[in-house]
Structures are given as structure tokens and as C-alpha cells.
Amino acid sequence: GENVEQHPSTLSVQEGDSAVIKCTYSDSASNYFPWYKQELGKRPQLIIDIRSNVGEKKDQRIAVTLNKTAKHFSLHITETQPEDSAVYFCAASETSGTYKYIFGTGTRLKVLA
Amino acid sequence: KAGVTQTPRYLIKTRGQQVTLSCSPISGHRSVSWYQQTPGQGLQFLFEYFSETQRNKGNFPGRFSGRQFSNSRSEMNVSTLELGDSALYLCASSLTPQETQYFGPGTRLLVL
């Protein structure tokens, strides 16, 4: 069945450094890849997304890259700040059939001040 | 616009009981998906509704069921509760199944 692997499960970085989280998906029909940030006790919030017709998308300090051939996509956070500390989830979805989201298992990011 | 709302926010039940959770989507959104979130398993897909029809179902036993009403509000029901059903239940809404999903705050269920 469909599967999304996410690595690493935990990541600690010094404030100001960059953080990279990687996801690999199994369903080659997947064409939509959102990233969600979930702070402790709060709901997952969409932070950035990318569709399969684009290789990279950037929004201020956050960027996502997609390699469809290798079936993996990555989240890049630059100049990390303490408020970036949260759990990040990637997801893959196929938007012309089943549409359902398959989520990765999450990455707990800690930004050390 | 108001975001996705879920009621109740917290619930304590005992084994064998049943529970009904409610989700009100963002105004105009017609698709609602439900997820179970546990520390060890992450976000597991339960089911998805669009225009009152269940379009997708995840790998959960038949004790888990749901429905969607004509105003797009959705409910999920869990019968014969087990200890392992303790989790955060999240719903997410989108304009249509193809569009981005936005999450509610979740209902935290504790089964004793």
C-alpha cells in the first residue's frame, strides 16, 4: 500500500542554523505534497506545499524541494529560530483519484537557543 | 472565516462504551477527513467524506464509522471502545477532495 517515510524522527539544531527534513513516498501517482507544523497541544498547520509540476518552492525561510524521479521531497528551514521548534509532518496525496493524504511519522525539531 | 471546529475537545470513556465526535468544517468546505493521532503511529487516516458520501476508508476496524450531513458537518462514531482507542482524533476540511486540508483542534479521547 501507499507509504511515506520521514527522516529524521528527531532533529536538534542551534539557533540560526539550517534544518532539513526528508520524505520518501511510494505511490508514483502522488502529485501533491504538503508540509504541516504541529506545536505542542495545537492543531497541525499547513506551512508550505508543492505540486508535482514544480521542483522547488520557497516562502521566506522555508523551502520545499521535490524529486519525482527519486520519489522524495524535503523541507528546508534556514536561519532557524526557537519558535520553529515543533513536530513537522510531510504528506503525499494523489489529486486525480483517491485524494487521501498519507502522512509521514513526523520529525520533532528542537531549535536550541 | 472561522476555522474547523471539533466537539468535544476532551472525552473520558470506559472500555466497551461508544463515543461520537463532531466536526464542523470551514464554511464552504465540502470535504472532511478524519485522522487518529497517537505518539507511536503518527497521523493515521480513518475516512473521508465529500457531499455526504464516504469516498475513502483507512485500515481501521468496523467499530469506527462516520457520516456527513447535508451542511457538510461530520461525525465519527467508535463503538465498543478499547484502551488502544485512546488518541487525539483530528478532522480536516477542504473545499473539495483535491484541495488543501485544514485541521481542527482535535478531540482527545481517553479510554479507561
CSV table of C-alpha atoms in Angstrom, one decimal:
chain,number,residue,atom,x,y,z
A,1,GLY,CA,0.0,0.0,0.0
A,2,GLU,CA,0.9,3.7,-0.1
A,3,ASN,CA,3.6,4.7,2.4
A,4,VAL,CA,5.6,7.8,3.3
A,5,GLU,CA,8.8,7.5,5.2
A,6,GLN,CA,10.1,10.6,7.0
A,7,HIS,CA,13.6,11.2,8.5
A,8,PRO,CA,14.9,12.0,10.9
A,9,SER,CA,12.5,11.4,13.7
A,10,THR,CA,14.2,14.0,15.9
A,11,LEU,CA,16.5,16.9,14.9
A,12,SER,CA,18.3,19.3,17.1
A,13,VAL,CA,19.9,22.4,15.7
A,14,GLN,CA,21.5,25.6,17.0
A,15,GLU,CA,19.5,28.8,16.6
A,16,GLY,CA,20.5,30.3,13.2
A,17,ASP,CA,21.5,27.0,11.6
A,18,SER,CA,19.5,25.3,8.9
A,19,ALA,CA,17.3,22.2,9.3
A,20,VAL,CA,16.4,19.7,6.6
A,21,ILE,CA,13.7,17.0,6.9
A,22,LYS,CA,13.3,14.4,4.1
A,23,CYS,CA,10.4,12.3,3.0
A,24,THR,CA,10.1,9.4,0.5
A,25,TYR,CA,6.8,8.3,-0.9
A,26,SER,CA,5.9,5.0,-2.6
A,27,ASP,CA,2.9,5.9,-4.8
A,28,SER,CA,4.2,7.2,-8.1
A,29,ALA,CA,0.8,8.7,-8.8
A,30,SER,CA,1.3,11.2,-5.9
A,31,ASN,CA,1.3,14.7,-7.1
A,32,TYR,CA,0.6,17.0,-4.1
A,33,PHE,CA,3.0,17.3,-1.1
A,34,PRO,CA,2.0,19.5,1.8
A,35,TRP,CA,4.0,20.1,5.0
A,36,TYR,CA,2.4,20.7,8.4
A,37,LYS,CA,3.8,22.1,11.6
A,38,GLN,CA,2.3,21.0,14.9
A,39,GLU,CA,3.2,22.8,18.0
A,40,LEU,CA,2.6,21.1,21.4
A,41,GLY,CA,-1.0,20.8,22.1
A,42,LYS,CA,-2.1,22.5,18.9
A,43,ARG,CA,-3.5,21.5,15.6
A,44,PRO,CA,-1.3,20.8,12.5
A,45,GLN,CA,-0.9,23.9,10.5
A,46,LEU,CA,0.0,24.0,6.8
A,47,ILE,CA,3.3,25.8,6.3
A,48,ILE,CA,4.1,25.1,2.7
A,49,ASP,CA,3.1,22.8,-0.2
A,50,ILE,CA,4.3,21.8,-3.6
A,51,ARG,CA,2.8,20.2,-6.6
A,52,SER,CA,4.5,17.7,-8.9
A,53,ASN,CA,4.8,20.2,-11.8
A,54,VAL,CA,7.3,22.3,-9.7
A,55,GLY,CA,10.7,21.3,-8.5
A,56,GLU,CA,11.1,23.8,-5.7
A,57,LYS,CA,9.0,26.4,-3.8
A,58,LYS,CA,10.2,28.9,-1.3
A,59,ASP,CA,8.4,31.1,1.3
A,60,GLN,CA,10.7,33.3,3.3
A,61,ARG,CA,12.8,31.0,5.5
A,62,ILE,CA,11.1,27.8,4.4
A,63,ALA,CA,11.6,25.9,1.1
A,64,VAL,CA,10.5,22.6,-0.2
A,65,THR,CA,12.2,20.6,-3.0
A,66,LEU,CA,10.7,17.7,-5.0
A,67,ASN,CA,12.5,15.0,-6.9
A,68,LYS,CA,9.8,13.0,-8.7
A,69,THR,CA,12.2,10.5,-10.3
A,70,ALA,CA,13.5,9.5,-6.9
A,71,LYS,CA,10.1,10.0,-5.2
A,72,HIS,CA,11.4,12.1,-2.4
A,73,PHE,CA,10.8,15.7,-1.2
A,74,SER,CA,12.5,17.7,1.5
A,75,LEU,CA,11.7,20.6,3.8
A,76,HIS,CA,14.4,23.2,4.3
A,77,ILE,CA,14.3,25.8,7.1
A,78,THR,CA,17.0,28.4,7.2
A,79,GLU,CA,18.1,30.7,10.0
A,80,THR,CA,16.1,28.6,12.5
A,81,GLN,CA,14.5,30.3,15.5
A,82,PRO,CA,13.2,28.9,18.8
A,83,GLU,CA,9.7,29.3,17.6
A,84,ASP,CA,10.4,26.8,14.8
A,85,SER,CA,10.5,24.1,17.5
A,86,ALA,CA,7.6,21.8,16.7
A,87,VAL,CA,6.8,18.5,15.1
A,88,TYR,CA,6.8,18.6,11.3
A,89,PHE,CA,4.7,16.2,9.1
A,90,CYS,CA,5.1,15.6,5.4
A,91,ALA,CA,2.2,14.1,3.4
A,92,ALA,CA,1.7,12.8,-0.1
A,93,SER,CA,-1.6,12.9,-2.0
A,94,GLU,CA,-2.8,11.9,-5.4
A,95,THR,CA,-5.3,14.6,-6.6
A,96,SER,CA,-6.9,12.8,-9.5
A,97,GLY,CA,-8.3,9.7,-7.9
A,98,THR,CA,-8.3,8.8,-4.2
A,99,TYR,CA,-7.0,12.2,-3.0
A,100,LYS,CA,-6.4,10.8,0.5
A,101,TYR,CA,-3.3,12.1,2.4
A,102,ILE,CA,-0.7,9.7,3.5
A,103,PHE,CA,1.4,11.2,6.3
A,104,GLY,CA,4.9,10.6,7.4
A,105,THR,CA,5.5,9.7,11.0
A,106,GLY,CA,6.8,13.2,11.9
A,107,THR,CA,10.0,14.9,12.9
A,108,ARG,CA,10.5,16.6,16.2
A,109,LEU,CA,12.6,19.7,15.6
A,110,LYS,CA,14.3,21.4,18.5
A,111,VAL,CA,16.0,24.7,18.0
A,112,LEU,CA,18.5,25.4,20.8
A,113,ALA,CA,19.0,29.0,21.8
B,1,LYS,CA,-13.7,32.7,8.2
B,2,ALA,CA,-13.9,30.6,11.3
B,3,GLY,CA,-11.6,27.6,11.2
B,4,VAL,CA,-12.5,24.0,11.6
B,5,THR,CA,-14.1,23.2,15.0
B,6,GLN,CA,-14.4,20.0,16.8
B,7,THR,CA,-16.5,19.0,19.8
B,8,PRO,CA,-16.0,17.9,22.4
B,9,ARG,CA,-12.3,18.8,23.0
B,10,TYR,CA,-11.8,16.2,25.7
B,11,LEU,CA,-13.5,13.0,26.5
B,12,ILE,CA,-13.1,10.2,29.0
B,13,LYS,CA,-14.8,6.9,28.4
B,14,THR,CA,-14.5,3.4,29.7
B,15,ARG,CA,-13.9,0.2,27.8
B,16,GLY,CA,-17.0,-1.1,26.0
B,17,GLN,CA,-18.7,2.3,25.7
B,18,GLN,CA,-19.3,4.1,22.5
B,19,VAL,CA,-18.5,7.7,21.6
B,20,THR,CA,-19.5,10.2,18.9
B,21,LEU,CA,-17.2,13.1,17.9
B,22,SER,CA,-18.3,16.0,15.8
B,23,CYS,CA,-16.5,18.2,13.2
B,24,SER,CA,-17.7,21.4,11.7
B,25,PRO,CA,-15.7,22.3,8.5
B,26,ILE,CA,-14.7,25.8,7.4
B,27,SER,CA,-17.7,27.5,5.8
B,28,GLY,CA,-17.9,26.4,2.1
B,29,HIS,CA,-15.7,23.3,2.5
B,30,ARG,CA,-17.5,20.2,1.5
B,31,SER,CA,-14.8,17.6,2.1
B,32,VAL,CA,-14.0,16.3,5.6
B,33,SER,CA,-11.3,13.8,6.5
B,34,TRP,CA,-10.7,12.1,9.9
B,35,TYR,CA,-7.4,11.0,11.4
B,36,GLN,CA,-6.2,9.3,14.5
B,37,GLN,CA,-3.0,10.6,16.0
B,38,THR,CA,-1.0,8.6,18.6
B,39,PRO,CA,2.6,9.1,19.7
B,40,GLY,CA,3.8,5.9,18.2
B,41,GLN,CA,1.8,5.9,14.9
B,42,GLY,CA,1.6,9.5,13.8
B,43,LEU,CA,-1.4,10.5,11.8
B,44,GLN,CA,-3.4,7.6,10.6
B,45,PHE,CA,-6.2,8.1,8.0
B,46,LEU,CA,-9.6,7.0,9.1
B,47,PHE,CA,-12.1,8.1,6.4
B,48,GLU,CA,-13.0,10.9,4.1
B,49,TYR,CA,-16.4,12.3,3.2
B,50,PHE,CA,-17.5,14.5,0.3
B,51,SER,CA,-21.1,15.6,-0.4
B,52,GLU,CA,-22.4,13.1,2.3
B,53,THR,CA,-20.6,10.2,0.7
B,54,GLN,CA,-17.7,8.2,2.1
B,55,ARG,CA,-15.1,8.2,-0.6
B,56,ASN,CA,-12.2,6.6,1.2
B,57,LYS,CA,-11.6,4.5,4.3
B,58,GLY,CA,-8.4,3.7,6.1
B,59,ASN,CA,-7.4,0.4,7.7
B,60,PHE,CA,-9.5,0.6,10.9
B,61,PRO,CA,-12.0,-2.0,12.2
B,62,GLY,CA,-15.7,-1.7,11.6
B,63,ARG,CA,-16.1,-0.2,15.1
B,64,PHE,CA,-15.0,3.1,13.6
B,65,SER,CA,-17.7,4.7,11.4
B,66,GLY,CA,-18.7,8.1,10.3
B,67,ARG,CA,-21.2,10.2,8.3
B,68,GLN,CA,-21.5,13.6,6.8
B,69,PHE,CA,-24.6,15.7,6.8
B,70,SER,CA,-26.0,18.0,4.1
B,71,ASN,CA,-24.4,21.0,5.8
B,72,SER,CA,-21.0,19.3,5.5
B,73,ARG,CA,-20.7,18.7,9.2
B,74,SER,CA,-19.4,15.3,10.0
B,75,GLU,CA,-19.5,12.9,12.9
B,76,MET,CA,-17.4,9.8,13.7
B,77,ASN,CA,-18.5,7.1,16.0
B,78,VAL,CA,-16.4,4.5,17.8
B,79,SER,CA,-18.3,1.6,19.3
B,80,THR,CA,-17.1,-0.9,21.9
B,81,LEU,CA,-14.2,1.2,22.9
B,82,GLU,CA,-10.8,-0.4,23.6
B,83,LEU,CA,-7.9,1.0,25.6
B,84,GLY,CA,-6.0,1.3,22.4
B,85,ASP,CA,-8.5,3.8,21.0
B,86,SER,CA,-7.1,6.5,23.3
B,87,ALA,CA,-5.8,9.1,20.9
B,88,LEU,CA,-6.2,12.6,19.5
B,89,TYR,CA,-8.8,12.5,16.8
B,90,LEU,CA,-8.4,15.2,14.2
B,91,CYS,CA,-10.6,16.2,11.4
B,92,ALA,CA,-9.6,18.3,8.4
B,93,SER,CA,-11.7,20.1,5.8
B,94,SER,CA,-11.1,21.2,2.3
B,95,LEU,CA,-13.1,22.9,-0.4
B,96,THR,CA,-13.1,19.7,-2.5
B,97,PRO,CA,-11.1,16.4,-2.1
B,98,GLN,CA,-8.4,17.8,-4.4
B,99,GLU,CA,-7.7,20.9,-2.3
B,100,THR,CA,-5.5,21.6,0.7
B,101,GLN,CA,-6.8,20.2,4.0
B,102,TYR,CA,-7.1,22.4,7.1
B,103,PHE,CA,-7.2,20.8,10.5
B,104,GLY,CA,-9.4,21.3,13.5
B,105,PRO,CA,-8.0,21.3,17.1
B,106,GLY,CA,-8.9,17.7,17.7
B,107,THR,CA,-10.8,15.7,20.3
B,108,ARG,CA,-8.6,14.0,22.9
B,109,LEU,CA,-10.2,10.7,23.8
B,110,LEU,CA,-9.0,8.7,26.9
B,111,VAL,CA,-10.4,5.2,27.3
B,112,LEU,CA,-10.1,3.8,30.8
